[in-house]
PDB file of C-alpha atoms and ligand atoms in Angstrom:
ATOM      1  CA  MET N 138     -31.759 -16.745  -5.789  1.00  0.00           C
ATOM      2  CA  GLU N 139     -31.508 -12.935  -5.744  1.00  0.00           C
ATOM      3  CA  LEU N 140     -28.005 -11.630  -6.305  1.00  0.00           C
ATOM      4  CA  GLU N 141     -26.937  -8.257  -5.075  1.00  0.00           C
ATOM      5  CA  ASN N 142     -25.194  -6.208  -7.745  1.00  0.00           C
ATOM      6  CA  LYS N 143     -22.160  -5.567  -5.577  1.00  0.00           C
ATOM      7  CA  ASN N 144     -21.532  -9.303  -5.332  1.00  0.00           C
ATOM      8  CA  ILE N 145     -21.203  -9.778  -9.065  1.00  0.00           C
ATOM      9  CA  LYS N 146     -19.607  -6.425  -9.833  1.00  0.00           C
ATOM     10  CA  LYS N 147     -16.052  -7.792  -9.578  1.00  0.00           C
ATOM     11  CA  GLU N 148     -15.364 -11.337 -10.682  1.00  0.00           C
ATOM     12  CA  THR N 149     -18.231 -13.779 -10.583  1.00  0.00           C
ATOM     13  CA  LYS N 150     -17.820 -16.528  -8.015  1.00  0.00           C
ATOM     14  CA  LEU N 151     -20.728 -18.432  -9.461  1.00  0.00           C
ATOM     15  CA  GLU N 152     -19.861 -21.953 -10.490  1.00  0.00           C
ATOM     16  CA  ILE N 153     -20.304 -22.884 -14.136  1.00  0.00           C
ATOM     17  CA  LEU N 154     -19.770 -26.146 -16.013  1.00  0.00           C
ATOM     18  CA  PRO N 155     -16.099 -27.228 -16.119  1.00  0.00           C
ATOM     19  CA  ILE N 156     -16.259 -27.619 -19.933  1.00  0.00           C
ATOM     20  CA  LEU N 157     -17.079 -23.904 -20.154  1.00  0.00           C
ATOM     21  CA  LYS N 158     -14.740 -22.736 -17.419  1.00  0.00           C
ATOM     22  CA  ASP N 159     -11.684 -24.712 -18.557  1.00  0.00           C
ATOM     23  CA  ARG N 160     -11.998 -24.047 -22.293  1.00  0.00           C
ATOM     24  CA  TYR N 161      -9.613 -21.669 -24.009  1.00  0.00           C
ATOM     25  CA  SER N 162      -8.388 -21.012 -27.536  1.00  0.00           C
ATOM     26  CA  PRO N 163      -4.811 -22.287 -27.871  1.00  0.00           C
ATOM     27  CA  ARG N 164      -2.448 -21.622 -30.762  1.00  0.00           C
ATOM     28  CA  ILE N 165      -0.493 -24.808 -30.114  1.00  0.00           C
ATOM     29  CA  PHE N 166      -1.844 -28.339 -30.105  1.00  0.00           C
ATOM     30  CA  ALA N 167      -0.659 -31.825 -29.149  1.00  0.00           C
ATOM     31  CA  LYS N 168       0.738 -33.864 -32.039  1.00  0.00           C
ATOM     32  CA  THR N 169      -2.027 -36.470 -31.442  1.00  0.00           C
ATOM     33  CA  PRO N 170      -3.975 -36.755 -34.695  1.00  0.00           C
ATOM     34  CA  ILE N 171      -7.696 -36.052 -34.877  1.00  0.00           C
ATOM     35  CA  SER N 172      -9.721 -38.832 -36.505  1.00  0.00           C
ATOM     36  CA  GLU N 173     -12.685 -38.546 -38.828  1.00  0.00           C
ATOM     37  CA  THR N 174     -14.844 -40.132 -36.084  1.00  0.00           C
ATOM     38  CA  GLU N 175     -13.824 -37.431 -33.610  1.00  0.00           C
ATOM     39  CA  ILE N 176     -14.590 -34.726 -36.146  1.00  0.00           C
ATOM     40  CA  ARG N 177     -17.944 -36.261 -36.991  1.00  0.00           C
ATOM     41  CA  THR N 178     -18.769 -36.598 -33.272  1.00  0.00           C
ATOM     42  CA  ILE N 179     -18.182 -32.929 -32.520  1.00  0.00           C
ATOM     43  CA  LEU N 180     -20.032 -31.838 -35.673  1.00  0.00           C
ATOM     44  CA  GLU N 181     -22.912 -34.115 -34.658  1.00  0.00           C
ATOM     45  CA  ALA N 182     -23.221 -32.013 -31.490  1.00  0.00           C
ATOM     46  CA  GLY N 183     -23.529 -28.969 -33.743  1.00  0.00           C
ATOM     47  CA  ARG N 184     -26.250 -30.687 -35.732  1.00  0.00           C
ATOM     48  CA  TRP N 185     -28.506 -30.671 -32.671  1.00  0.00           C
ATOM     49  CA  ALA N 186     -28.230 -26.945 -32.026  1.00  0.00           C
ATOM     50  CA  PRO N 187     -31.471 -24.943 -32.090  1.00  0.00           C
ATOM     51  CA  SER N 188     -32.026 -22.596 -35.027  1.00  0.00           C
ATOM     52  CA  SER N 189     -34.660 -20.128 -36.156  1.00  0.00           C
ATOM     53  CA  TYR N 190     -37.476 -22.101 -37.867  1.00  0.00           C
ATOM     54  CA  ASN N 191     -35.127 -25.094 -37.655  1.00  0.00           C
ATOM     55  CA  ARG N 192     -33.429 -23.745 -40.804  1.00  0.00           C
ATOM     56  CA  GLN N 193     -29.982 -25.058 -39.783  1.00  0.00           C
ATOM     57  CA  PRO N 194     -28.142 -22.505 -41.945  1.00  0.00           C
ATOM     58  CA  TRP N 195     -24.659 -23.627 -40.841  1.00  0.00           C
ATOM     59  CA  ARG N 196     -22.192 -25.348 -43.198  1.00  0.00           C
ATOM     60  CA  THR N 197     -18.722 -26.693 -42.344  1.00  0.00           C
ATOM     61  CA  ILE N 198     -15.885 -27.784 -44.633  1.00  0.00           C
ATOM     62  CA  TRP N 199     -13.467 -29.960 -42.648  1.00  0.00           C
ATOM     63  CA  GLY N 200      -9.985 -31.266 -43.362  1.00  0.00           C
ATOM     64  CA  ILE N 201      -7.444 -33.386 -41.498  1.00  0.00           C
ATOM     65  CA  LYS N 202      -3.741 -32.477 -41.624  1.00  0.00           C
ATOM     66  CA  GLY N 203      -2.068 -34.187 -44.575  1.00  0.00           C
ATOM     67  CA  SER N 204      -5.132 -33.977 -46.806  1.00  0.00           C
ATOM     68  CA  LYS N 205      -5.806 -31.770 -49.806  1.00  0.00           C
ATOM     69  CA  THR N 206      -8.852 -30.195 -48.137  1.00  0.00           C
ATOM     70  CA  TYR N 207      -6.757 -29.189 -45.109  1.00  0.00           C
ATOM     71  CA  ASP N 208      -4.241 -27.448 -47.376  1.00  0.00           C
ATOM     72  CA  ARG N 209      -7.026 -25.680 -49.274  1.00  0.00           C
ATOM     73  CA  ILE N 210      -8.532 -24.343 -46.012  1.00  0.00           C
ATOM     74  CA  LEU N 211      -5.087 -23.301 -44.753  1.00  0.00           C
ATOM     75  CA  ASP N 212      -4.494 -21.386 -47.954  1.00  0.00           C
ATOM     76  CA  CYS N 213      -7.593 -19.238 -47.259  1.00  0.00           C
ATOM     77  CA  LEU N 214      -6.356 -18.051 -43.814  1.00  0.00           C
ATOM     78  CA  SER N 215      -4.765 -14.655 -43.147  1.00  0.00           C
ATOM     79  CA  ASP N 216      -0.965 -14.731 -42.950  1.00  0.00           C
ATOM     80  CA  PHE N 217      -1.085 -14.270 -39.152  1.00  0.00           C
ATOM     81  CA  ASN N 218      -3.450 -17.203 -38.666  1.00  0.00           C
ATOM     82  CA  LYS N 219      -1.487 -19.351 -41.131  1.00  0.00           C
ATOM     83  CA  SER N 220       1.655 -18.817 -39.027  1.00  0.00           C
ATOM     84  CA  TRP N 221       0.303 -20.819 -36.070  1.00  0.00           C
ATOM     85  CA  ALA N 222      -2.690 -22.763 -37.484  1.00  0.00           C
ATOM     86  CA  ILE N 223      -0.372 -24.668 -39.835  1.00  0.00           C
ATOM     87  CA  ASN N 224       0.430 -26.966 -36.869  1.00  0.00           C
ATOM     88  CA  ALA N 225      -3.207 -27.789 -36.068  1.00  0.00           C
ATOM     89  CA  PRO N 226      -4.231 -31.445 -36.615  1.00  0.00           C
ATOM     90  CA  ALA N 227      -7.508 -30.367 -38.288  1.00  0.00           C
ATOM     91  CA  LEU N 228      -9.138 -27.277 -39.774  1.00  0.00           C
ATOM     92  CA  PHE N 229     -12.740 -26.200 -40.345  1.00  0.00           C
ATOM     93  CA  LEU N 230     -14.160 -23.523 -42.566  1.00  0.00           C
ATOM     94  CA  ASN N 231     -17.604 -22.236 -41.537  1.00  0.00           C
ATOM     95  CA  ALA N 232     -20.255 -20.653 -43.726  1.00  0.00           C
ATOM     96  CA  PHE N 233     -23.941 -19.876 -43.354  1.00  0.00           C
ATOM     97  CA  LYS N 234     -26.827 -19.629 -45.793  1.00  0.00           C
ATOM     98  CA  LYS N 235     -27.946 -16.010 -45.879  1.00  0.00           C
ATOM     99  CA  THR N 236     -31.433 -16.616 -47.230  1.00  0.00           C
ATOM    100  CA  THR N 237     -34.566 -18.603 -46.400  1.00  0.00           C
ATOM    101  CA  ASP N 238     -35.994 -21.169 -48.836  1.00  0.00           C
ATOM    102  CA  GLN N 239     -38.259 -18.339 -50.051  1.00  0.00           C
ATOM    103  CA  GLY N 240     -35.193 -16.275 -50.948  1.00  0.00           C
ATOM    104  CA  GLU N 241     -35.661 -13.700 -48.167  1.00  0.00           C
ATOM    105  CA  GLU N 242     -32.882 -12.618 -45.831  1.00  0.00           C
ATOM    106  CA  ASN N 243     -32.505 -14.989 -42.868  1.00  0.00           C
ATOM    107  CA  PHE N 244     -31.798 -12.371 -40.230  1.00  0.00           C
ATOM    108  CA  HIS N 245     -30.939 -15.018 -37.615  1.00  0.00           C
ATOM    109  CA  ALA N 246     -28.563 -17.172 -39.672  1.00  0.00           C
ATOM    110  CA  LEU N 247     -25.389 -15.817 -38.077  1.00  0.00           C
ATOM    111  CA  HIS N 248     -26.953 -16.223 -34.633  1.00  0.00           C
ATOM    112  CA  ASP N 249     -27.674 -19.879 -35.484  1.00  0.00           C
ATOM    113  CA  LEU N 250     -24.132 -20.520 -36.724  1.00  0.00           C
ATOM    114  CA  GLY N 251     -22.939 -19.217 -33.344  1.00  0.00           C
ATOM    115  CA  LEU N 252     -25.212 -21.638 -31.487  1.00  0.00           C
ATOM    116  CA  TYR N 253     -23.974 -24.470 -33.690  1.00  0.00           C
ATOM    117  CA  MET N 254     -20.369 -23.568 -32.922  1.00  0.00           C
ATOM    118  CA  GLY N 255     -21.253 -23.370 -29.216  1.00  0.00           C
ATOM    119  CA  ASN N 256     -22.429 -26.993 -29.339  1.00  0.00           C
ATOM    120  CA  VAL N 257     -19.378 -28.035 -31.380  1.00  0.00           C
ATOM    121  CA  THR N 258     -17.045 -26.292 -28.928  1.00  0.00           C
ATOM    122  CA  ALA N 259     -18.672 -27.853 -25.858  1.00  0.00           C
ATOM    123  CA  GLN N 260     -18.590 -31.385 -27.312  1.00  0.00           C
ATOM    124  CA  ALA N 261     -14.969 -30.958 -28.367  1.00  0.00           C
ATOM    125  CA  GLN N 262     -14.015 -29.705 -24.903  1.00  0.00           C
ATOM    126  CA  HIS N 263     -15.711 -32.756 -23.394  1.00  0.00           C
ATOM    127  CA  LEU N 264     -13.348 -34.907 -25.514  1.00  0.00           C
ATOM    128  CA  GLY N 265     -10.291 -32.825 -24.557  1.00  0.00           C
ATOM    129  CA  ILE N 266     -10.143 -31.224 -28.002  1.00  0.00           C
ATOM    130  CA  ALA N 267      -9.510 -27.477 -28.210  1.00  0.00           C
ATOM    131  CA  LEU N 268     -10.880 -25.159 -30.886  1.00  0.00           C
ATOM    132  CA  HIS N 269      -9.428 -21.841 -31.978  1.00  0.00           C
ATOM    133  CA  GLN N 270     -11.865 -19.911 -34.122  1.00  0.00           C
ATOM    134  CA  MET N 271     -10.615 -17.417 -36.680  1.00  0.00           C
ATOM    135  CA  ALA N 272     -12.214 -14.434 -38.361  1.00  0.00           C
ATOM    136  CA  GLY N 273      -8.930 -13.904 -40.197  1.00  0.00           C
ATOM    137  CA  VAL N 274      -9.972 -15.662 -43.401  1.00  0.00           C
ATOM    138  CA  ASN N 275     -10.010 -14.462 -46.984  1.00  0.00           C
ATOM    139  CA  HIS N 276     -13.789 -14.856 -47.231  1.00  0.00           C
ATOM    140  CA  GLU N 277     -14.171 -14.359 -50.960  1.00  0.00           C
ATOM    141  CA  GLN N 278     -11.278 -16.672 -51.786  1.00  0.00           C
ATOM    142  CA  ALA N 279     -12.755 -19.371 -49.495  1.00  0.00           C
ATOM    143  CA  LYS N 280     -16.235 -19.013 -50.982  1.00  0.00           C
ATOM    144  CA  LYS N 281     -14.836 -19.466 -54.481  1.00  0.00           C
ATOM    145  CA  GLU N 282     -12.374 -22.200 -53.540  1.00  0.00           C
ATOM    146  CA  PHE N 283     -15.076 -24.413 -52.002  1.00  0.00           C
ATOM    147  CA  LYS N 284     -17.731 -23.561 -54.610  1.00  0.00           C
ATOM    148  CA  PHE N 285     -20.298 -22.005 -52.268  1.00  0.00           C
ATOM    149  CA  PRO N 286     -23.250 -20.529 -54.186  1.00  0.00           C
ATOM    150  CA  GLU N 287     -23.969 -16.781 -54.026  1.00  0.00           C
ATOM    151  CA  GLU N 288     -26.438 -17.010 -51.084  1.00  0.00           C
ATOM    152  CA  TYR N 289     -23.749 -18.306 -48.719  1.00  0.00           C
ATOM    153  CA  HIS N 290     -21.283 -16.320 -46.673  1.00  0.00           C
ATOM    154  CA  VAL N 291     -18.022 -17.836 -45.430  1.00  0.00           C
ATOM    155  CA  VAL N 292     -17.352 -16.343 -41.990  1.00  0.00           C
ATOM    156  CA  THR N 293     -14.799 -18.230 -39.951  1.00  0.00           C
ATOM    157  CA  ALA N 294     -12.182 -20.937 -39.897  1.00  0.00           C
ATOM    158  CA  VAL N 295     -11.320 -23.091 -36.884  1.00  0.00           C
ATOM    159  CA  ALA N 296      -8.055 -24.762 -35.902  1.00  0.00           C
ATOM    160  CA  LEU N 297      -8.507 -27.797 -33.686  1.00  0.00           C
ATOM    161  CA  GLY N 298      -6.525 -30.431 -31.876  1.00  0.00           C
ATOM    162  CA  TYR N 299      -5.926 -31.924 -28.451  1.00  0.00           C
ATOM    163  CA  TYR N 300      -4.685 -29.510 -25.805  1.00  0.00           C
ATOM    164  CA  GLY N 301      -0.911 -29.729 -25.450  1.00  0.00           C
ATOM    165  CA  GLY N 302       1.983 -28.993 -27.735  1.00  0.00           C
ATOM    166  CA  ASN N 303       5.192 -27.102 -27.443  1.00  0.00           C
ATOM    167  CA  ILE N 304       5.184 -23.423 -26.468  1.00  0.00           C
ATOM    168  CA  GLU N 305       8.495 -22.942 -28.348  1.00  0.00           C
ATOM    169  CA  ASP N 306       6.607 -23.567 -31.584  1.00  0.00           C
ATOM    170  CA  LEU N 307       5.074 -20.101 -31.176  1.00  0.00           C
ATOM    171  CA  PRO N 308       6.628 -16.700 -31.860  1.00  0.00           C
ATOM    172  CA  GLU N 309       7.608 -15.100 -28.504  1.00  0.00           C
ATOM    173  CA  ASP N 310       4.949 -12.377 -28.557  1.00  0.00           C
ATOM    174  CA  LEU N 311       2.188 -14.995 -28.669  1.00  0.00           C
ATOM    175  CA  ARG N 312       3.446 -17.140 -25.797  1.00  0.00           C
ATOM    176  CA  THR N 313       1.959 -15.181 -22.870  1.00  0.00           C
ATOM    177  CA  GLN N 314      -1.554 -15.654 -24.254  1.00  0.00           C
ATOM    178  CA  GLU N 315      -1.054 -19.384 -24.395  1.00  0.00           C
ATOM    179  CA  THR N 316      -2.552 -20.369 -21.010  1.00  0.00           C
ATOM    180  CA  PRO N 317      -6.083 -20.471 -19.585  1.00  0.00           C
ATOM    181  CA  GLU N 318      -4.980 -17.815 -17.035  1.00  0.00           C
ATOM    182  CA  HIS N 319      -4.733 -15.102 -19.706  1.00  0.00           C
ATOM    183  CA  ARG N 320      -8.497 -15.175 -20.166  1.00  0.00           C
ATOM    184  CA  THR N 321     -10.341 -12.033 -19.104  1.00  0.00           C
ATOM    185  CA  ARG N 322     -13.942 -10.940 -19.479  1.00  0.00           C
ATOM    186  CA  MET N 323     -15.913  -7.798 -18.756  1.00  0.00           C
ATOM    187  CA  PRO N 324     -18.049  -7.971 -15.607  1.00  0.00           C
ATOM    188  CA  GLN N 325     -21.503  -9.494 -16.018  1.00  0.00           C
ATOM    189  CA  LEU N 326     -23.151  -6.185 -15.098  1.00  0.00           C
ATOM    190  CA  ASN N 327     -21.732  -4.611 -18.265  1.00  0.00           C
ATOM    191  CA  PHE N 328     -23.853  -6.809 -20.503  1.00  0.00           C
ATOM    192  CA  THR N 329     -26.837  -8.041 -18.451  1.00  0.00           C
ATOM    193  CA  PHE N 330     -29.678  -5.781 -17.325  1.00  0.00           C
ATOM    194  CA  ASN N 331     -32.598  -6.533 -15.070  1.00  0.00           C
ATOM    195  CA  GLY N 332     -34.452  -3.612 -16.674  1.00  0.00           C
ATOM    196  CA  ASN N 333     -33.391  -0.933 -19.164  1.00  0.00           C
ATOM    197  CA  TYR N 334     -30.075  -1.097 -20.963  1.00  0.00           C
ATOM    198  CA  ILE N 335     -27.396   0.987 -19.221  1.00  0.00           C
ATOM    199  CA  PRO N 336     -24.317   2.084 -21.200  1.00  0.00           C
ATOM    200  CA  ASN N 337     -21.040   0.758 -19.780  1.00  0.00           C
ATOM    201  CA  GLU N 338     -19.664   4.209 -18.987  1.00  0.00           C
ATOM    202  CA  VAL N 339     -22.544   4.853 -16.529  1.00  0.00           C
ATOM    203  CA  ILE N 340     -22.070   1.617 -14.561  1.00  0.00           C
TER     204      ILE N 340
HETATM  205  C1  FMN V 523     -15.610 -15.447 -34.297  1.00  0.00           C
HETATM  206  C2  FMN V 523     -14.215 -15.447 -33.726  1.00  0.00           C
HETATM  207  C3  FMN V 523     -13.155 -14.990 -34.496  1.00  0.00           C
HETATM  208  C4  FMN V 523     -11.829 -15.043 -34.002  1.00  0.00           C
HETATM  209  N1  FMN V 523     -10.799 -14.690 -34.838  1.00  0.00           N
HETATM  210  C5  FMN V 523      -9.521 -14.946 -34.459  1.00  0.00           C
HETATM  211  C6  FMN V 523      -8.451 -14.822 -35.399  1.00  0.00           C
HETATM  212  O1  FMN V 523      -8.633 -14.514 -36.584  1.00  0.00           O
HETATM  213  N2  FMN V 523      -7.196 -15.110 -34.955  1.00  0.00           N
HETATM  214  C7  FMN V 523      -6.932 -15.489 -33.659  1.00  0.00           C
HETATM  215  O2  FMN V 523      -5.760 -15.736 -33.338  1.00  0.00           O
HETATM  216  N3  FMN V 523      -7.952 -15.627 -32.746  1.00  0.00           N
HETATM  217  C8  FMN V 523      -9.228 -15.391 -33.116  1.00  0.00           C
HETATM  218  N4  FMN V 523     -10.269 -15.594 -32.230  1.00  0.00           N
HETATM  219  C9  FMN V 523     -10.007 -16.038 -30.852  1.00  0.00           C
HETATM  220  C10 FMN V 523     -10.386 -14.968 -29.838  1.00  0.00           C
HETATM  221  O3  FMN V 523      -9.407 -13.959 -29.843  1.00  0.00           O
HETATM  222  C11 FMN V 523     -10.543 -15.633 -28.447  1.00  0.00           C
HETATM  223  O4  FMN V 523     -11.646 -16.484 -28.457  1.00  0.00           O
HETATM  224  C12 FMN V 523     -10.768 -14.575 -27.355  1.00  0.00           C
HETATM  225  O5  FMN V 523      -9.599 -13.802 -27.190  1.00  0.00           O
HETATM  226  C13 FMN V 523     -11.105 -15.204 -26.026  1.00  0.00           C
HETATM  227  O6  FMN V 523     -10.124 -16.109 -25.626  1.00  0.00           O
HETATM  228  P1  FMN V 523     -10.514 -17.592 -25.191  1.00  0.00           P
HETATM  229  O7  FMN V 523     -11.269 -18.220 -26.353  1.00  0.00           O
HETATM  230  O8  FMN V 523      -9.201 -18.290 -24.922  1.00  0.00           O
HETATM  231  O9  FMN V 523     -11.388 -17.498 -23.961  1.00  0.00           O
HETATM  232  C14 FMN V 523     -11.586 -15.523 -32.684  1.00  0.00           C
HETATM  233  C15 FMN V 523     -12.673 -15.981 -31.917  1.00  0.00           C
HETATM  234  C16 FMN V 523     -13.964 -15.955 -32.423  1.00  0.00           C
HETATM  235  C17 FMN V 523     -15.097 -16.510 -31.592  1.00  0.00           C
END
């Protein structure tokens, strides 16, 4: 189907999968605990992500609220992220292996971690579990804390739990962002090109 540019210039009306459309990154979660089986199920979806040369460079440390591992992950978060993620039923810490088995740089490792997290996010959404990913992590502290060797890079943490929870648990300035309606995106024409790249300011 050929789409005219003017039709997709504003907001796309094209239908996408509900698990993609309805997903958002909350900072509050239902009190419902997350079980090890649920965690292993969503990480299993990540396991089947494609990766360059099937290198599977992703690594995840996971912890359930009340455990030592959870507290150790929490301790590696930035103060801002700690302030809301402390209520999450589970936490992940994500790293990737920077090198190939031959010791060369794996240029696509970060790309592959993103694909892995895409699978994890989609499977979680299917189960009604929300993820909130965080770059606000003390990367060096986390690498040391969880004994990652030199060739690994810790990049993100993730807070997860069932959608729900109490909006009053959040500081006031964070409350308006706490609904799916707050989500905005740049128009598709700003990042997709049926030919040469065109800078955004020209579009
Ligand atoms: C790699 C990555 C890092 C992020 N880091 C943080 C963070 O440190 N703290 C935070 O509150 N949100 C963080 N976010 C959440 C984004 O702000 C959020 O995904 C974005 O605003 C889009 O909102 P949505 O996920 O609800 O569609 C991060 C998301 C990603 C994917």
